[in-house]
Amino acid sequence: MPIQTIRSQRLYRQIADQLQQLIRDGEFPPGSLLPPERDLAQQLGVSRASVREALIALEVVGIVEVRVGHGVLVKEIDAMPPGSVMQAAARKEPWALDPEFASEIELNLDEEIPPFSLLQARRYLEPENAALAAMNASDEDLTAIRAALTRNIYDNNHGGGNLAGDRLLHIRIAEASGNAAYALLIKHLLGHQYGVMFRRLQELFMETGMPQRSQEDHERLVAAIEARDPAAARQAMEVHLDHVLRVFFAE
């Protein structure tokens, strides 16, 4: 079967698009069954969870019918949805805030998160991001991580006070984790410019050598990810974020 091995983030999207193309090309005609999840996962080089998500996405847009215990049936359809499977799914039913919560929760994605809350959340999230990146990063992910580290070093040498390279490195590591939820959280937390509270905290408490110390932490972290050592990557991220917390919030 002409199936290509996949290694990248958002695997289920790529799996769904590849299967859609194979169906479009007649490899799996209407009325036929797709290979079992286990076989697809083995041929694609991914987890069964990613395959299952892809199959559900294909069903949502009407290309297949998932019959638990009986297989996945390719449906007879008049026209294949244009674009990617997820673009078609988004057109069908956008992901939106549940109306049940409209009067129950406050959601302001532009509001500054207090600095301690931001760093505390990162301390619990990012070590696992780093470990997953060490296990799951593609060659393209590693290139992006290394480029972000280069930007981090450039910023330090040229007075980049907004720490864009620093934050981009952490975002690239989260993207390389292969977990879209982790990546979304870190991109939201760090994709914003640091707010007025965090900037003032930096002015008052940031140590003179902190950018260089963070850069050295980052170099060890990237080396562990490139070495495919999840334990070392997790520990390197923990050490790094513990240092940042001590600088800004030591009792």
XYZ file of N, CA and C in Angstrom:
753
model
N 0.845 -1.197 0.000
C 0.000 0.000 0.000
C 0.885 1.253 0.000
N 0.583 2.263 -0.829
C 1.444 3.451 -0.916
C 1.212 4.425 0.228
N 1.558 4.006 1.437
C 1.396 4.847 2.623
C 2.766 5.327 3.068
N 2.880 6.624 3.357
C 4.151 7.217 3.732
C 4.237 7.358 5.248
N 5.410 7.028 5.797
C 5.627 7.190 7.233
C 5.534 8.661 7.610
N 4.893 8.940 8.754
C 4.675 10.307 9.211
C 5.396 10.521 10.527
N 6.125 11.650 10.629
C 6.723 12.032 11.912
C 6.662 13.538 12.010
N 5.669 14.036 12.674
C 5.562 15.478 12.852
C 4.467 15.762 13.839
N 4.242 17.068 14.110
C 3.193 17.457 15.025
C 1.837 17.373 14.328
N 0.774 17.394 15.106
C -0.583 17.294 14.580
C -0.712 16.106 13.633
N -0.300 14.963 14.114
C -0.242 13.773 13.278
C -1.591 13.421 12.686
N -2.648 13.540 13.487
C -3.947 13.067 12.997
C -4.391 13.839 11.761
N -4.009 15.124 11.667
C -4.373 15.909 10.487
C -3.678 15.358 9.245
N -2.392 15.062 9.386
C -1.652 14.537 8.243
C -2.129 13.139 7.858
N -2.440 12.328 8.862
C -2.967 10.991 8.580
C -4.296 11.106 7.842
N -5.197 11.962 8.343
C -6.502 12.131 7.712
C -6.360 12.614 6.273
N -5.464 13.578 6.045
C -5.278 14.101 4.691
C -4.688 13.042 3.764
N -3.754 12.230 4.280
C -3.179 11.175 3.446
C -4.228 10.124 3.083
N -5.030 9.734 4.070
C -6.084 8.750 3.782
C -7.125 9.328 2.824
N -7.457 10.602 2.994
C -8.397 11.249 2.070
C -7.850 11.194 0.634
N -6.557 11.468 0.486
C -5.966 11.445 -0.853
C -5.971 10.038 -1.441
N -5.682 9.044 -0.601
C -5.706 7.660 -1.087
C -7.109 7.247 -1.511
N -8.108 7.686 -0.773
C -9.493 7.398 -1.146
C -9.833 8.115 -2.450
N -9.402 9.386 -2.558
C -9.659 10.148 -3.780
C -9.009 9.485 -4.995
N -7.813 8.899 -4.794
C -7.088 8.266 -5.895
C -7.586 6.860 -6.221
N -8.552 6.361 -5.452
C -9.122 5.056 -5.750
C -8.435 3.887 -5.082
N -7.477 4.176 -4.191
C -6.821 3.072 -3.472
C -7.814 2.346 -2.571
N -8.777 3.082 -2.032
C -9.837 2.512 -1.207
C -11.170 2.979 -1.794
N -11.762 2.194 -2.682
C -12.993 2.629 -3.360
C -14.198 2.584 -2.427
N -15.274 3.296 -2.790
C -16.496 3.260 -1.977
C -16.962 1.825 -1.747
N -17.377 1.561 -0.522
C -17.829 0.225 -0.160
C -16.744 -0.655 0.413
N -15.491 -0.251 0.277
C -14.388 -1.045 0.831
C -14.108 -0.627 2.266
N -13.359 -1.455 2.958
C -12.958 -1.152 4.324
C -11.506 -0.680 4.337
N -11.238 0.316 5.160
C -9.857 0.703 5.391
C -9.161 -0.379 6.205
N -7.840 -0.446 6.152
C -7.119 -1.404 7.012
C -7.434 -1.144 8.479
N -7.323 -2.155 9.323
C -7.570 -1.974 10.760
C -6.641 -0.913 11.358
N -7.110 -0.305 12.455
C -6.320 0.720 13.137
C -4.888 0.262 13.403
N -4.760 -0.953 13.920
C -3.431 -1.462 14.285
C -2.509 -1.498 13.073
N -3.032 -1.961 11.931
C -2.223 -2.051 10.718
C -1.861 -0.661 10.196
N -2.820 0.252 10.217
C -2.541 1.615 9.765
C -1.477 2.274 10.646
N -1.595 2.085 11.949
C -0.623 2.682 12.864
C 0.772 2.147 12.576
N 0.879 0.849 12.322
C 2.181 0.248 12.050
C 2.760 0.763 10.739
N 1.936 0.841 9.697
C 2.423 1.284 8.392
C 2.786 2.766 8.393
N 2.040 3.564 9.152
C 2.291 5.002 9.206
C 3.389 5.371 10.199
N 3.692 4.458 11.113
C 4.696 4.748 12.129
C 4.212 5.697 13.198
N 2.904 5.578 13.555
C 2.305 6.468 14.550
C 1.531 5.622 15.559
N 0.957 6.298 16.559
C 0.171 5.593 17.567
C -1.237 5.300 17.055
N -1.874 4.314 17.668
C -3.269 4.033 17.318
C -4.177 5.197 17.691
N -3.810 5.948 18.740
C -4.620 7.101 19.121
C -4.673 8.121 17.986
N -3.522 8.377 17.350
C -3.496 9.332 16.236
C -4.312 8.820 15.056
N -4.232 7.518 14.782
C -5.022 6.933 13.697
C -6.510 7.065 13.995
N -6.895 6.768 15.236
C -8.313 6.848 15.592
C -8.838 8.271 15.434
N -8.058 9.257 15.864
C -8.466 10.652 15.703
C -8.645 10.994 14.225
N -7.734 10.507 13.382
C -7.838 10.770 11.949
C -9.097 10.143 11.362
N -9.409 8.929 11.774
C -10.602 8.256 11.261
C -11.878 8.975 11.693
N -11.901 9.459 12.922
C -13.054 10.218 13.387
C -13.199 11.501 12.571
N -12.064 12.163 12.283
C -12.110 13.376 11.465
C -12.679 13.075 10.078
N -12.273 11.965 9.481
C -12.803 11.574 8.174
C -14.297 11.292 8.235
N -14.743 10.708 9.352
C -16.179 10.448 9.484
C -16.961 11.735 9.636
N -16.416 12.684 10.389
C -17.110 13.962 10.613
C -17.427 14.651 9.290
N -16.517 14.560 8.318
C -16.755 15.235 7.037
C -17.430 14.323 6.022
N -17.827 13.113 6.454
C -18.672 12.266 5.611
C -17.949 11.376 4.632
N -16.632 11.163 4.831
C -15.877 10.349 3.880
C -15.938 8.870 4.236
N -15.972 8.555 5.514
C -16.031 7.168 5.961
C -17.105 7.032 7.031
N -17.418 5.783 7.346
C -18.299 5.474 8.471
C -17.554 4.516 9.396
N -17.374 4.950 10.644
C -16.674 4.108 11.614
C -17.683 3.171 12.254
N -17.471 1.885 12.075
C -18.350 0.869 12.642
C -17.549 0.074 13.661
N -17.742 0.385 14.931
C -16.955 -0.247 15.986
C -17.150 -1.757 15.937
N -16.038 -2.460 15.860
C -16.084 -3.913 15.806
C -16.229 -4.481 14.413
N -16.483 -3.613 13.426
C -16.696 -4.098 12.052
C -15.796 -3.416 11.026
N -15.081 -2.386 11.419
C -14.171 -1.730 10.487
C -14.635 -0.335 10.102
N -13.877 0.270 9.210
C -14.161 1.634 8.757
C -14.510 1.567 7.274
N -15.749 1.897 6.961
C -16.290 1.768 5.613
C -16.105 3.067 4.845
N -15.552 2.968 3.633
C -15.447 4.134 2.753
C -16.817 4.370 2.122
N -17.346 5.585 2.264
C -18.695 5.886 1.818
C -18.713 6.340 0.353
N -19.847 6.162 -0.251
C -20.091 6.689 -1.598
C -20.519 8.140 -1.453
N -19.732 9.063 -1.981
C -20.066 10.485 -1.873
C -19.984 11.118 -3.251
N -20.784 12.170 -3.455
C -20.828 12.833 -4.759
C -19.530 13.570 -5.076
N -18.972 14.249 -4.064
C -17.749 15.016 -4.288
C -16.925 15.028 -3.009
N -15.630 14.872 -3.172
C -14.728 14.916 -2.028
C -14.650 16.353 -1.513
N -14.723 16.573 -0.193
C -14.608 17.936 0.336
C -13.310 18.586 -0.125
N -13.350 19.862 -0.553
C -12.126 20.531 -0.988
C -11.201 20.824 0.189
N -9.899 20.907 -0.101
C -8.934 21.250 0.936
C -8.660 20.089 1.863
N -8.079 20.402 3.012
C -7.731 19.378 3.982
C -8.975 18.911 4.726
N -8.838 17.758 5.366
C -9.953 17.216 6.145
C -10.357 18.176 7.254
N -9.371 18.759 7.950
C -9.702 19.631 9.071
C -10.307 20.943 8.607
N -9.941 21.436 7.433
C -10.610 22.615 6.882
C -12.075 22.308 6.613
N -12.328 21.118 6.081
C -13.710 20.721 5.831
C -14.479 20.559 7.135
N -13.837 19.988 8.150
C -14.490 19.818 9.442
C -14.809 21.163 10.076
N -13.892 22.119 9.953
C -14.114 23.445 10.528
C -15.277 24.152 9.843
N -15.398 23.956 8.533
C -16.537 24.560 7.815
C -17.845 23.927 8.262
N -17.793 22.639 8.555
C -19.011 21.924 8.928
C -19.527 22.365 10.291
N -18.615 22.486 11.257
C -19.012 22.873 12.611
C -17.813 23.475 13.336
N -17.670 24.799 13.339
C -16.520 25.428 13.994
C -16.474 25.087 15.486
N -15.266 25.009 15.999
C -15.061 24.780 17.429
C -15.275 26.106 18.132
N -16.216 26.168 19.031
C -16.575 27.438 19.655
C -16.885 27.220 21.134
N -16.912 28.337 21.855
C -17.256 28.269 23.272
C -18.671 27.727 23.432
N -18.841 26.805 24.344
C -20.150 26.202 24.589
C -21.125 27.274 25.072
N -22.260 27.459 24.390
C -23.245 28.453 24.839
C -23.690 28.249 26.279
N -23.620 27.008 26.773
C -23.989 26.743 28.155
C -23.142 27.556 29.133
N -21.918 27.911 28.688
C -20.993 28.602 29.574
C -20.952 30.110 29.354
N -21.770 30.609 28.427
C -21.699 32.026 28.071
C -21.850 32.934 29.282
N -22.709 32.558 30.207
C -22.919 33.387 31.395
C -22.249 32.809 32.636
N -21.469 31.740 32.453
C -20.898 31.036 33.601
C -19.399 31.276 33.767
N -18.703 31.519 32.662
C -17.254 31.689 32.760
C -16.837 32.970 32.052
N -15.748 33.536 32.542
C -15.164 34.723 31.916
C -13.913 34.285 31.174
N -13.836 34.615 29.892
C -12.710 34.192 29.068
C -12.187 35.388 28.292
N -11.094 35.947 28.776
C -10.464 37.083 28.114
C -9.041 36.671 27.744
N -8.833 36.292 26.492
C -7.543 35.775 26.068
C -6.498 36.873 25.917
N -6.908 38.130 26.020
C -5.957 39.237 25.910
C -5.520 39.776 27.272
N -6.111 39.276 28.347
C -5.785 39.774 29.673
C -4.429 39.229 30.122
N -3.611 40.084 30.729
C -2.298 39.646 31.200
C -2.451 38.658 32.358
N -1.711 37.554 32.258
C -1.680 36.578 33.337
C -0.645 37.046 34.356
N -0.967 37.098 35.639
C 0.022 37.534 36.637
C 1.305 36.715 36.526
N 2.461 37.355 36.695
C 3.746 36.682 36.451
C 3.946 35.371 37.202
N 3.600 35.328 38.519
C 3.815 34.082 39.251
C 2.937 32.969 38.699
N 1.681 33.281 38.390
C 0.792 32.269 37.807
C 1.336 31.767 36.485
N 1.857 32.679 35.681
C 2.432 32.296 34.394
C 3.607 31.337 34.586
N 4.530 31.700 35.463
C 5.718 30.869 35.660
C 5.386 29.547 36.351
N 4.448 29.586 37.277
C 4.048 28.353 37.962
C 3.436 27.364 36.976
N 2.560 27.862 36.103
C 1.947 26.985 35.094
C 3.009 26.402 34.172
N 3.942 27.240 33.760
C 5.011 26.757 32.890
C 5.857 25.695 33.592
N 6.093 25.879 34.889
C 6.924 24.919 35.638
C 6.309 23.527 35.630
N 4.999 23.445 35.635
C 4.345 22.132 35.635
C 4.150 21.582 34.228
N 3.992 22.458 33.235
C 3.730 22.011 31.871
C 4.999 21.676 31.089
N 5.981 22.543 31.181
C 7.063 22.494 30.208
C 8.067 21.354 30.395
N 8.326 20.874 31.606
C 9.212 19.697 31.673
C 8.669 18.509 30.877
N 7.354 18.312 30.935
C 6.795 17.207 30.157
C 6.841 17.507 28.667
N 6.634 18.789 28.290
C 6.816 19.173 26.891
C 8.202 18.783 26.398
N 9.209 19.100 27.202
C 10.589 18.826 26.803
C 10.826 17.323 26.653
N 10.310 16.545 27.592
C 10.483 15.091 27.508
C 9.808 14.526 26.261
N 8.613 15.001 25.980
C 7.903 14.532 24.786
C 8.614 14.965 23.515
N 9.162 16.191 23.523
C 9.901 16.649 22.350
C 11.112 15.758 22.091
N 11.788 15.339 23.156
C 12.938 14.452 22.993
C 12.524 13.128 22.351
N 11.292 12.705 22.600
C 10.819 11.440 22.037
C 10.196 11.606 20.654
N 9.524 12.737 20.418
C 8.661 12.851 19.237
C 9.127 13.817 18.168
N 10.114 14.667 18.452
C 10.486 15.717 17.502
C 10.942 15.129 16.167
N 10.437 15.708 15.091
C 10.903 15.347 13.753
C 12.199 16.105 13.456
N 12.829 15.780 12.346
C 14.022 16.515 11.948
C 13.691 17.992 11.736
N 12.497 18.255 11.181
C 12.079 19.642 10.976
C 11.886 20.360 12.302
N 11.333 19.659 13.290
C 11.169 20.237 14.624
C 12.528 20.590 15.232
N 13.476 19.679 15.096
C 14.802 19.923 15.670
C 15.479 21.112 14.999
N 15.271 21.243 13.701
C 15.821 22.402 12.992
C 15.210 23.690 13.512
N 13.882 23.673 13.742
C 13.193 24.863 14.247
C 13.638 25.200 15.664
N 13.848 24.180 16.492
C 14.326 24.400 17.862
C 15.731 25.003 17.841
N 16.595 24.459 17.008
C 17.960 24.975 16.922
C 17.965 26.414 16.401
N 17.080 26.724 15.437
C 16.998 28.096 14.913
C 16.519 29.064 15.990
N 15.583 28.621 16.834
C 15.103 29.478 17.925
C 16.213 29.721 18.946
N 17.024 28.704 19.220
C 18.157 28.893 20.127
C 19.145 29.903 19.543
N 19.379 29.817 18.248
C 20.254 30.790 17.586
C 19.700 32.200 17.728
N 18.377 32.330 17.583
C 17.744 33.644 17.780
C 17.902 34.110 19.230
N 17.767 33.200 20.171
C 17.949 33.508 21.591
C 19.360 34.060 21.847
N 20.365 33.399 21.277
C 21.746 33.835 21.448
C 21.964 35.202 20.798
N 21.397 35.386 19.612
C 21.512 36.678 18.924
C 20.890 37.790 19.769
N 19.710 37.536 20.313
C 19.048 38.537 21.154
C 19.924 38.923 22.339
N 20.512 37.932 22.976
C 21.360 38.209 24.135
C 22.567 39.054 23.760
N 23.090 38.848 22.554
C 24.275 39.591 22.120
C 23.947 40.979 21.578
N 22.664 41.216 21.282
C 22.282 42.480 20.666
C 21.170 43.188 21.437
N 21.010 42.850 22.715
C 20.085 43.592 23.560
C 18.619 43.379 23.276
N 18.230 42.155 22.934
C 16.816 41.871 22.671
C 16.031 41.772 23.968
N 15.534 42.904 24.434
C 14.926 42.953 25.765
C 13.581 42.277 25.886
N 12.898 42.036 24.752
C 11.576 41.403 24.864
C 11.662 39.880 24.889
N 12.912 39.349 24.839
C 13.154 37.904 24.977
C 12.385 37.082 23.939
N 12.269 37.614 22.732
C 11.507 36.904 21.694
C 12.130 35.553 21.373
N 13.460 35.512 21.245
C 14.107 34.243 20.942
C 13.954 33.234 22.060
N 14.027 33.708 23.292
C 13.824 32.859 24.463
C 12.436 32.236 24.421
N 11.429 33.077 24.237
C 10.051 32.571 24.235
C 9.783 31.673 23.033
N 10.360 32.031 21.882
C 10.166 31.211 20.686
C 10.749 29.816 20.879
N 11.877 29.719 21.561
C 12.467 28.404 21.824
C 11.494 27.527 22.607
N 10.889 28.078 23.648
C 9.947 27.295 24.450
C 8.712 26.905 23.628
N 8.286 27.790 22.732
C 7.147 27.472 21.864
C 7.502 26.345 20.912
N 8.689 26.411 20.320
C 9.096 25.361 19.378
C 9.215 24.003 20.070
N 9.673 23.996 21.308
C 9.757 22.739 22.049
C 8.363 22.175 22.294
N 7.415 23.047 22.660
C 6.040 22.581 22.876
C 5.443 22.035 21.587
N 5.714 22.707 20.476
C 5.204 22.216 19.186
C 5.797 20.857 18.856
N 7.055 20.663 19.207
C 7.730 19.399 18.909
C 7.268 18.260 19.810
N 6.527 18.576 20.871
C 6.061 17.529 21.782
C 5.117 16.556 21.106
N 4.467 17.002 20.037
C 3.467 16.172 19.378
C 2.107 16.236 20.028
N 1.965 17.048 21.086
C 0.684 17.182 21.786
C 0.122 18.566 21.481
N -0.953 18.610 20.709
C -1.505 19.888 20.267
C -2.032 20.729 21.422
N -2.501 20.081 22.488
C -3.015 20.839 23.634
C -1.879 21.550 24.363
N -0.773 20.843 24.582
C 0.392 21.480 25.193
C 0.859 22.651 24.329
N 0.953 22.426 23.028
C 1.438 23.473 22.133
C 0.528 24.693 22.168
N -0.785 24.473 22.187
C -1.733 25.588 22.236
C -1.555 26.389 23.514
N -1.420 25.711 24.643
C -1.265 26.402 25.921
C 0.009 27.252 25.948
N 1.126 26.669 25.526
C 2.387 27.405 25.583
C 2.395 28.537 24.568
N 1.815 28.334 23.394
C 1.752 29.421 22.414
C 0.901 30.573 22.931
N -0.170 30.249 23.671
C -0.976 31.323 24.250
C -0.209 32.030 25.362
N 0.456 31.277 26.212
C 1.165 31.877 27.347
C 2.358 32.720 26.905
N 3.074 32.277 25.875
C 4.321 32.927 25.501
C 4.274 33.665 24.171
N 3.213 33.468 23.402
C 3.096 34.154 22.120
C 2.789 35.635 22.279
N 2.203 36.006 23.423
C 1.977 37.420 23.722
C 3.299 38.073 24.137
N 3.421 39.370 23.885
C 4.518 40.108 24.484
C 4.328 40.092 25.993
N 5.451 40.127 26.722
C 5.319 40.179 28.171
C 4.548 41.435 28.563
N 3.610 41.280 29.495
C 2.770 42.395 29.926
C 3.507 43.349 30.841
N 2.806 44.419 31.214
C 3.433 45.475 32.010
C 3.891 44.962 33.368
N 3.153 44.036 33.966
C 3.556 43.497 35.258
C 4.867 42.717 35.142
N 4.968 41.862 34.122
C 6.169 41.055 33.971
C 7.362 41.942 33.633
N 7.144 42.938 32.785
C 8.257 43.821 32.424
C 8.783 44.578 33.645
N 7.875 45.015 34.507
C 8.306 45.722 35.707
C 9.039 44.784 36.659
N 8.583 43.547 36.739
C 9.266 42.541 37.560
C 10.696 42.347 37.070
N 10.859 42.288 35.746
C 12.200 42.155 35.177
C 13.079 43.349 35.559
N 12.523 44.549 35.446
C 13.293 45.758 35.756
C 13.784 45.750 37.206
N 12.963 45.269 38.106
C 13.286 45.332 39.529
C 14.163 44.183 40.009
N 13.963 42.985 39.475
C 14.564 41.802 40.103
C 15.472 40.977 39.197
N 15.506 41.236 37.887
C 16.296 40.361 37.032
C 17.789 40.558 37.288
N 18.472 39.459 37.513
C 19.903 39.504 37.769
C 20.655 39.891 36.497
N 21.813 40.503 36.692
C 22.614 40.956 35.548
C 22.972 39.795 34.617
N 23.351 38.667 35.189
C 23.777 37.537 34.366
C 22.674 36.582 33.985
N 21.426 36.949 34.241
C 20.344 35.990 34.011
C 20.176 35.597 32.539
N 20.224 36.532 31.575
C 20.085 36.094 30.178
C 21.137 35.055 29.780
N 22.382 35.258 30.208
C 23.440 34.307 29.879
C 23.210 32.974 30.573
N 22.768 33.006 31.828
C 22.479 31.758 32.552
C 21.329 31.017 31.865
N 20.303 31.747 31.452
C 19.185 31.104 30.762
C 19.630 30.519 29.434
N 20.501 31.231 28.745
C 21.012 30.716 27.467
C 21.756 29.400 27.677
N 22.562 29.324 28.719
C 23.284 28.079 29.014
C 22.307 26.962 29.367
N 21.254 27.308 30.124
C 20.200 26.318 30.406
C 19.582 25.821 29.107
N 19.317 26.762 28.209
C 18.688 26.408 26.937
C 19.594 25.515 26.092
N 20.879 25.791 26.111
C 21.809 24.972 25.331
C 21.818 23.535 25.841
N 21.792 23.360 27.175
C 21.727 21.998 27.737
C 20.397 21.337 27.393
N 19.340 22.114 27.434
C 18.013 21.595 27.127
C 17.928 21.117 25.680
N 18.389 21.943 24.754
C 18.350 21.575 23.337
C 19.239 20.365 23.076
N 20.397 20.318 23.713
C 21.277 19.164 23.533
C 20.599 17.873 23.981
N 19.845 17.921 25.078
C 19.150 16.725 25.569
C 18.052 16.301 24.600
N 17.336 17.268 24.042
C 16.278 16.948 23.068
C 16.899 16.349 21.814
N 17.981 16.951 21.333
C 18.637 16.432 20.127
C 19.225 15.042 20.371
N 19.602 14.764 21.617
C 20.131 13.438 21.957
C 19.019 12.416 22.175
N 17.777 12.848 22.060
C 16.619 11.963 22.261
C 16.624 11.367 23.664
N 16.938 12.218 24.652
C 17.012 11.780 26.051
C 15.901 12.475 26.843
N 14.724 11.861 26.964
C 13.606 12.540 27.619
C 13.854 12.863 29.085
N 14.543 11.974 29.815
C 14.805 12.246 31.230
C 15.701 13.469 31.386
N 16.741 13.557 30.568
C 17.645 14.699 30.646
C 16.947 15.978 30.203
N 16.080 15.889 29.200
C 15.355 17.071 28.728
C 14.391 17.572 29.801
N 13.699 16.638 30.446
C 12.780 17.016 31.523
C 13.541 17.702 32.651
N 14.651 17.116 33.052
C 15.431 17.683 34.153
C 15.996 19.048 33.770
N 16.472 19.192 32.546
C 17.028 20.478 32.113
C 15.979 21.573 32.160
N 14.753 21.255 31.765
C 13.675 22.257 31.809
C 13.313 22.569 33.256
N 13.263 21.566 34.098
C 12.963 21.808 35.516
C 13.997 22.731 36.148
N 15.270 22.445 35.914
C 16.346 23.262 36.478
C 16.234 24.709 35.983
N 15.962 24.852 34.712
C 15.848 26.189 34.117
C 14.705 26.992 34.735
N 13.530 26.406 34.802
C 12.370 27.146 35.309
C 12.448 27.351 36.815
N 13.051 26.416 37.529
C 13.261 26.626 38.967
C 14.156 27.833 39.205
N 15.161 27.986 38.365
C 16.045 29.146 38.488
C 15.278 30.446 38.236
N 14.453 30.462 37.209
C 13.668 31.672 36.895
C 12.737 32.006 38.059
N 12.092 31.021 38.621
C 11.202 31.268 39.751
C 11.974 31.799 40.957
N 13.157 31.253 41.210
C 13.940 31.738 42.350
C 14.351 33.197 42.155
N 14.723 33.567 40.943
C 15.150 34.947 40.683
C 14.035 35.925 40.969
N 12.828 35.619 40.515
C 11.747 36.583 40.590
C 10.916 36.466 41.874
N 10.927 35.281 42.476
C 10.012 35.089 43.611
C 10.661 34.381 44.791
N 11.967 34.534 44.953
C 12.623 33.941 46.123
C 12.081 34.566 47.392
N 11.807 33.709 48.389
C 11.250 34.215 49.663
C 12.380 34.643 50.580
